[in-house]
mmCIF file of C-alpha atoms in Angstrom:
data_model
loop_
_atom_site.group_PDB
_atom_site.id
_atom_site.type_symbol
_atom_site.label_atom_id
_atom_site.label_comp_id
_atom_site.label_asym_id
_atom_site.label_seq_id
_atom_site.Cartn_x
_atom_site.Cartn_y
_atom_site.Cartn_z
ATOM 1 C CA MET A 1 0.000 0.000 0.000
ATOM 2 C CA ARG A 2 1.252 3.460 -0.926
ATOM 3 C CA PHE A 3 0.148 6.731 0.689
ATOM 4 C CA VAL A 4 -1.192 7.858 -2.682
ATOM 5 C CA ASP A 5 -3.459 4.777 -2.913
ATOM 6 C CA THR A 6 -5.396 5.673 0.266
ATOM 7 C CA ILE A 7 -7.869 8.152 -1.248
ATOM 8 C CA HIS A 8 -9.724 7.366 -4.454
ATOM 9 C CA GLY A 9 -8.145 9.370 -7.288
ATOM 10 C CA LEU A 10 -5.088 10.534 -5.347
ATOM 11 C CA ASN A 11 -2.843 8.215 -7.368
ATOM 12 C CA GLU A 12 -3.763 10.242 -10.443
ATOM 13 C CA VAL A 13 -2.371 13.374 -8.807
ATOM 14 C CA PHE A 14 0.919 11.615 -7.987
ATOM 15 C CA GLU A 15 3.070 9.591 -10.343
ATOM 16 C CA THR A 16 5.229 8.372 -7.458
ATOM 17 C CA ASP A 17 4.535 7.937 -3.758
ATOM 18 C CA ILE A 18 5.180 10.391 -0.936
ATOM 19 C CA PRO A 19 8.642 9.367 0.308
ATOM 20 C CA LYS A 20 8.641 7.716 3.703
ATOM 21 C CA GLY A 21 10.208 9.858 6.397
ATOM 22 C CA SER A 22 8.946 13.076 4.782
ATOM 23 C CA VAL A 23 7.487 16.003 6.723
ATOM 24 C CA VAL A 24 4.304 17.185 5.007
ATOM 25 C CA LEU A 25 2.266 20.296 5.813
ATOM 26 C CA VAL A 26 -1.477 19.999 5.137
ATOM 27 C CA THR A 27 -2.723 23.582 4.925
ATOM 28 C CA GLY A 28 -6.055 25.307 4.436
ATOM 29 C CA ALA A 29 -8.822 27.328 6.027
ATOM 30 C CA ALA A 30 -11.528 25.925 8.302
ATOM 31 C CA GLY A 31 -13.861 23.472 6.591
ATOM 32 C CA THR A 32 -11.469 22.351 3.859
ATOM 33 C CA LEU A 33 -11.214 18.741 5.168
ATOM 34 C CA LYS A 34 -7.647 18.901 6.446
ATOM 35 C CA SER A 35 -8.225 16.493 9.339
ATOM 36 C CA GLY A 36 -10.361 14.139 7.255
ATOM 37 C CA PHE A 37 -7.851 14.052 4.401
ATOM 38 C CA THR A 38 -4.913 13.307 6.687
ATOM 39 C CA PHE A 39 -6.813 10.821 8.841
ATOM 40 C CA GLN A 40 -7.961 8.819 5.812
ATOM 41 C CA VAL A 41 -4.453 8.700 4.337
ATOM 42 C CA LEU A 42 -2.987 7.249 7.530
ATOM 43 C CA SER A 43 -5.851 4.957 8.475
ATOM 44 C CA ASN A 44 -6.106 3.337 5.040
ATOM 45 C CA TYR A 45 -2.344 3.081 4.687
ATOM 46 C CA LEU A 46 -1.905 1.401 8.068
ATOM 47 C CA GLU A 47 -4.737 -1.048 7.456
ATOM 48 C CA GLU A 48 -2.613 -2.681 4.756
ATOM 49 C CA ALA A 49 0.794 -2.309 6.423
ATOM 50 C CA ASP A 50 2.598 -4.055 9.268
ATOM 51 C CA GLU A 51 3.091 -0.685 10.923
ATOM 52 C CA TYR A 52 1.475 1.637 13.470
ATOM 53 C CA GLY A 53 0.661 5.334 13.497
ATOM 54 C CA LEU A 54 -0.043 8.085 16.020
ATOM 55 C CA TYR A 55 -2.600 10.874 15.527
ATOM 56 C CA VAL A 56 -2.105 13.683 18.060
ATOM 57 C CA THR A 57 -5.173 15.928 18.221
ATOM 58 C CA LEU A 58 -4.697 19.208 20.071
ATOM 59 C CA GLU A 59 -8.102 20.758 19.376
ATOM 60 C CA GLN A 60 -10.862 18.139 19.287
ATOM 61 C CA GLY A 61 -11.408 15.400 21.834
ATOM 62 C CA LYS A 62 -10.989 11.847 20.615
ATOM 63 C CA GLU A 63 -14.695 10.980 20.571
ATOM 64 C CA ASN A 64 -15.688 14.133 18.662
ATOM 65 C CA HIS A 65 -12.908 13.505 16.197
ATOM 66 C CA LEU A 66 -14.029 9.940 15.571
ATOM 67 C CA ARG A 67 -17.641 11.044 15.096
ATOM 68 C CA ASN A 68 -16.518 13.552 12.482
ATOM 69 C CA MET A 69 -14.548 10.878 10.645
ATOM 70 C CA GLN A 70 -17.483 8.460 10.771
ATOM 71 C CA SER A 71 -19.825 11.127 9.352
ATOM 72 C CA MET A 72 -17.558 11.312 6.287
ATOM 73 C CA GLY A 73 -17.415 7.549 5.810
ATOM 74 C CA ILE A 74 -13.777 7.390 6.944
ATOM 75 C CA LYS A 75 -12.864 4.236 8.825
ATOM 76 C CA LEU A 76 -10.456 3.957 11.736
ATOM 77 C CA SER A 77 -7.627 1.466 11.551
ATOM 78 C CA ARG A 78 -6.858 -0.211 14.858
ATOM 79 C CA LYS A 79 -3.210 0.419 14.038
ATOM 80 C CA LEU A 80 -3.768 4.182 14.265
ATOM 81 C CA HIS A 81 -3.642 5.344 17.879
ATOM 82 C CA ILE A 82 -5.386 8.635 18.668
ATOM 83 C CA SER A 83 -3.922 10.735 21.452
ATOM 84 C CA ASP A 84 -5.927 13.814 22.380
ATOM 85 C CA PHE A 85 -4.308 16.490 24.480
ATOM 86 C CA SER A 86 -6.453 15.725 27.493
ATOM 87 C CA ASP A 87 -4.027 12.832 28.063
ATOM 88 C CA TYR A 88 -1.322 15.389 28.772
ATOM 89 C CA ARG A 89 -3.625 17.620 30.803
ATOM 90 C CA ILE A 90 -4.461 14.709 33.110
ATOM 91 C CA THR A 91 -0.808 13.867 33.634
ATOM 92 C CA TYR A 92 0.397 17.454 33.983
ATOM 93 C CA SER A 93 -1.698 19.990 35.922
ATOM 94 C CA ASP A 94 0.198 22.859 34.243
ATOM 95 C CA PHE A 95 1.797 22.928 30.839
ATOM 96 C CA PRO A 96 5.578 22.744 31.219
ATOM 97 C CA GLU A 97 7.709 25.528 29.822
ATOM 98 C CA ASP A 98 9.118 23.304 27.104
ATOM 99 C CA LEU A 99 5.883 21.794 25.847
ATOM 100 C CA LEU A 100 7.455 20.823 22.522
ATOM 101 C CA LYS A 101 10.007 18.683 24.335
ATOM 102 C CA LEU A 102 7.216 16.942 26.257
ATOM 103 C CA LEU A 103 5.285 16.291 23.064
ATOM 104 C CA GLU A 104 8.399 15.015 21.304
ATOM 105 C CA GLN A 105 9.229 12.659 24.173
ATOM 106 C CA ASN A 106 5.712 11.221 24.281
ATOM 107 C CA ILE A 107 5.787 10.566 20.548
ATOM 108 C CA LEU A 108 9.204 8.901 20.715
ATOM 109 C CA ASP A 109 8.099 6.820 23.739
ATOM 110 C CA PHE A 110 5.099 5.580 21.754
ATOM 111 C CA ARG A 111 7.419 4.660 18.889
ATOM 112 C CA ARG A 112 9.680 2.701 21.246
ATOM 113 C CA ASN A 113 6.669 0.944 22.793
ATOM 114 C CA THR A 114 5.714 -0.339 19.332
ATOM 115 C CA GLU A 115 9.270 -1.625 18.843
ATOM 116 C CA ASN A 116 9.788 1.130 16.270
ATOM 117 C CA LYS A 117 6.843 -0.109 14.202
ATOM 118 C CA CYS A 118 5.235 3.332 14.572
ATOM 119 C CA THR A 119 6.180 4.892 11.249
ATOM 120 C CA CYS A 120 3.548 7.622 10.760
ATOM 121 C CA LEU A 121 2.575 10.680 12.762
ATOM 122 C CA VAL A 122 -0.010 13.467 12.555
ATOM 123 C CA ILE A 123 0.015 16.674 14.598
ATOM 124 C CA ASP A 124 -3.413 18.350 14.441
ATOM 125 C CA SER A 125 -2.839 21.241 14.516
ATOM 126 C CA LEU A 126 0.210 23.485 14.531
ATOM 127 C CA GLY A 127 -1.838 26.581 15.354
ATOM 128 C CA ALA A 128 -3.319 24.909 18.425
ATOM 129 C CA LEU A 129 0.154 23.882 19.553
ATOM 130 C CA TYR A 130 1.457 27.435 19.132
ATOM 131 C CA SER A 131 -1.444 28.796 21.200
ATOM 132 C CA LEU A 132 -0.300 26.753 24.207
ATOM 133 C CA ILE A 133 3.295 27.992 24.131
ATOM 134 C CA ASP A 134 4.117 31.469 25.397
ATOM 135 C CA ILE A 135 7.513 32.207 23.869
ATOM 136 C CA GLU A 136 8.795 34.567 21.202
ATOM 137 C CA ALA A 137 7.837 33.527 17.659
ATOM 138 C CA LYS A 138 11.390 33.228 16.323
ATOM 139 C CA GLU A 139 12.460 30.974 19.194
ATOM 140 C CA LEU A 140 9.269 28.929 18.861
ATOM 141 C CA ARG A 141 9.989 28.199 15.205
ATOM 142 C CA LYS A 142 13.551 27.166 16.065
ATOM 143 C CA ARG A 143 12.278 24.681 18.642
ATOM 144 C CA MET A 144 9.618 23.438 16.262
ATOM 145 C CA TYR A 145 12.263 22.851 13.611
ATOM 146 C CA ARG A 146 14.422 20.859 16.046
ATOM 147 C CA MET A 147 11.477 18.659 17.019
ATOM 148 C CA VAL A 148 10.457 18.014 13.406
ATOM 149 C CA GLU A 149 14.047 17.271 12.440
ATOM 150 C CA THR A 150 14.144 14.642 15.209
ATOM 151 C CA PHE A 151 11.086 12.949 13.718
ATOM 152 C CA ARG A 152 12.641 13.088 10.258
ATOM 153 C CA ARG A 153 15.819 11.432 11.483
ATOM 154 C CA GLU A 154 13.740 8.782 13.243
ATOM 155 C CA GLY A 155 12.190 7.937 9.880
ATOM 156 C CA LEU A 156 8.685 9.046 10.899
ATOM 157 C CA THR A 157 6.482 10.176 8.033
ATOM 158 C CA THR A 158 5.020 13.273 9.680
ATOM 159 C CA PHE A 159 1.897 15.170 8.603
ATOM 160 C CA ILE A 160 1.392 18.552 10.281
ATOM 161 C CA ILE A 161 -1.963 20.279 9.890
ATOM 162 C CA LEU A 162 -1.767 24.066 9.615
ATOM 163 C CA GLU A 163 -4.984 26.074 9.561
ATOM 164 C CA GLU A 164 -4.957 29.344 7.669
ATOM 165 C CA ASP A 165 -6.928 32.335 8.938
ATOM 166 C CA LYS A 166 -8.589 33.035 5.622
ATOM 167 C CA TYR A 167 -9.694 31.360 2.420
ATOM 168 C CA SER A 168 -6.929 31.806 -0.125
ATOM 169 C CA GLY A 169 -7.560 31.610 -3.828
ATOM 170 C CA MET A 170 -5.837 29.183 -6.150
ATOM 171 C CA ASN A 171 -3.693 32.029 -7.488
ATOM 172 C CA ASP A 172 -2.184 32.706 -4.059
ATOM 173 C CA SER A 173 1.285 31.191 -4.034
ATOM 174 C CA ALA A 174 1.993 31.864 -0.342
ATOM 175 C CA THR A 175 2.768 28.854 1.824
ATOM 176 C CA GLY A 176 3.311 30.630 5.138
ATOM 177 C CA ALA A 177 6.402 30.918 7.303
ATOM 178 C CA GLU A 178 6.133 27.246 8.320
ATOM 179 C CA GLY A 179 7.032 26.132 4.803
ATOM 180 C CA TYR A 180 10.639 25.838 5.959
ATOM 181 C CA LEU A 181 9.624 22.798 8.036
ATOM 182 C CA ALA A 182 8.333 20.745 5.186
ATOM 183 C CA ASP A 183 9.442 18.395 2.453
ATOM 184 C CA GLY A 184 5.929 18.679 1.042
ATOM 185 C CA ILE A 185 2.937 21.023 1.170
ATOM 186 C CA ILE A 186 -0.591 19.830 0.385
ATOM 187 C CA GLU A 187 -2.994 22.745 0.038
ATOM 188 C CA LEU A 188 -6.720 22.253 0.616
ATOM 189 C CA GLY A 189 -9.090 25.090 -0.200
ATOM 190 C CA LEU A 190 -12.384 26.346 -1.559
ATOM 191 C CA HIS A 191 -12.930 27.568 -5.103
ATOM 192 C CA PHE A 192 -15.941 29.832 -5.657
ATOM 193 C CA LYS A 193 -17.647 30.072 -9.040
ATOM 194 C CA GLY A 194 -20.724 32.237 -8.763
ATOM 195 C CA SER A 195 -22.793 30.806 -5.915
ATOM 196 C CA VAL A 196 -21.136 27.380 -6.184
ATOM 197 C CA ALA A 197 -18.190 26.394 -3.979
ATOM 198 C CA ASN A 198 -16.004 23.351 -4.561
ATOM 199 C CA ARG A 199 -13.349 22.022 -2.240
ATOM 200 C CA TYR A 200 -10.049 21.351 -3.953
ATOM 201 C CA MET A 201 -6.609 19.988 -3.197
ATOM 202 C CA ARG A 202 -3.308 20.906 -4.798
ATOM 203 C CA ILE A 203 0.260 19.797 -4.222
ATOM 204 C CA ARG A 204 2.365 22.901 -3.651
ATOM 205 C CA LYS A 205 5.553 20.866 -3.409
ATOM 206 C CA MET A 206 6.684 17.323 -2.644
ATOM 207 C CA ARG A 207 10.383 16.606 -2.716
ATOM 208 C CA ALA A 208 11.606 13.532 -4.627
ATOM 209 C CA THR A 209 8.107 12.968 -6.028
ATOM 210 C CA ALA A 210 6.528 13.432 -9.461
ATOM 211 C CA HIS A 211 3.107 15.045 -9.147
ATOM 212 C CA SER A 212 0.569 17.365 -10.736
ATOM 213 C CA MET A 213 0.675 21.055 -9.784
ATOM 214 C CA GLU A 214 -2.949 21.653 -10.789
ATOM 215 C CA PRO A 215 -5.961 21.828 -8.437
ATOM 216 C CA TRP A 216 -8.154 18.729 -8.145
ATOM 217 C CA ILE A 217 -11.671 18.570 -6.731
ATOM 218 C CA LEU A 218 -11.935 17.028 -3.256
ATOM 219 C CA THR A 219 -15.308 15.674 -2.214
ATOM 220 C CA VAL A 220 -16.955 13.531 0.463
ATOM 221 C CA SER A 221 -18.654 10.272 -0.556
ATOM 222 C CA ASP A 222 -20.374 7.513 1.413
ATOM 223 C CA HIS A 223 -17.010 5.755 1.624
ATOM 224 C CA GLY A 224 -14.672 8.572 2.512
ATOM 225 C CA LEU A 225 -12.999 11.292 0.491
ATOM 226 C CA LYS A 226 -12.430 11.241 -3.250
ATOM 227 C CA VAL A 227 -10.237 13.280 -5.571
ATOM 228 C CA TYR A 228 -11.020 13.882 -9.222
ATOM 229 C CA LYS A 229 -10.155 16.238 -12.053
ATOM 230 C CA GLY A 230 -12.531 19.151 -12.431
ATOM 231 C CA ASN A 231 -13.013 22.311 -14.449
ATOM 232 C CA PHE A 232 -12.132 25.445 -12.477
#
């Protein structure tokens, strides 16, 4: 199973698979299916692999998250462990000063507990993580880079969800300051044509991978998300 075989039509966007060990930003405004897209990729991939994954949710509780996935026809693989941040709140009455270090250690501990069979990771979302850390922005990005680089060297394929404040058009080439973290950027958005809005996905970049640069329609079916070529 390849990552690009996990969503119907995604293998038409990519000629080759997302390289394992990559760090991929999944960006977009609210309502563009960032969590659903990333969850389906990991869950379907893990269902066919002798591997495990970790989905760290920093905004929604586990049960709400699962209900949202179920409403979109997305199934949960038992090999994908969901860790919501209430786990950390129960263990630690106050957030430690170096929250990134705590998060990194918990992720690496989970990997060790699976005898290094945990190969995939999602952090949902980067904005929520930033909101819990009260340090200067430049220093925060340095620490974030060090943590992500640790995951890269561990061979973890890491998806980081980054919510944008506004709906950006398909002609907007900005990727945000966090682009420096990533080997790949998957943009999810909304395209408006008159009174009709279509969700779309586009690959901004993906190192060591052949892929389309055009937008593709992203839709919800009874059996999860689907990607197909559309007229914009």
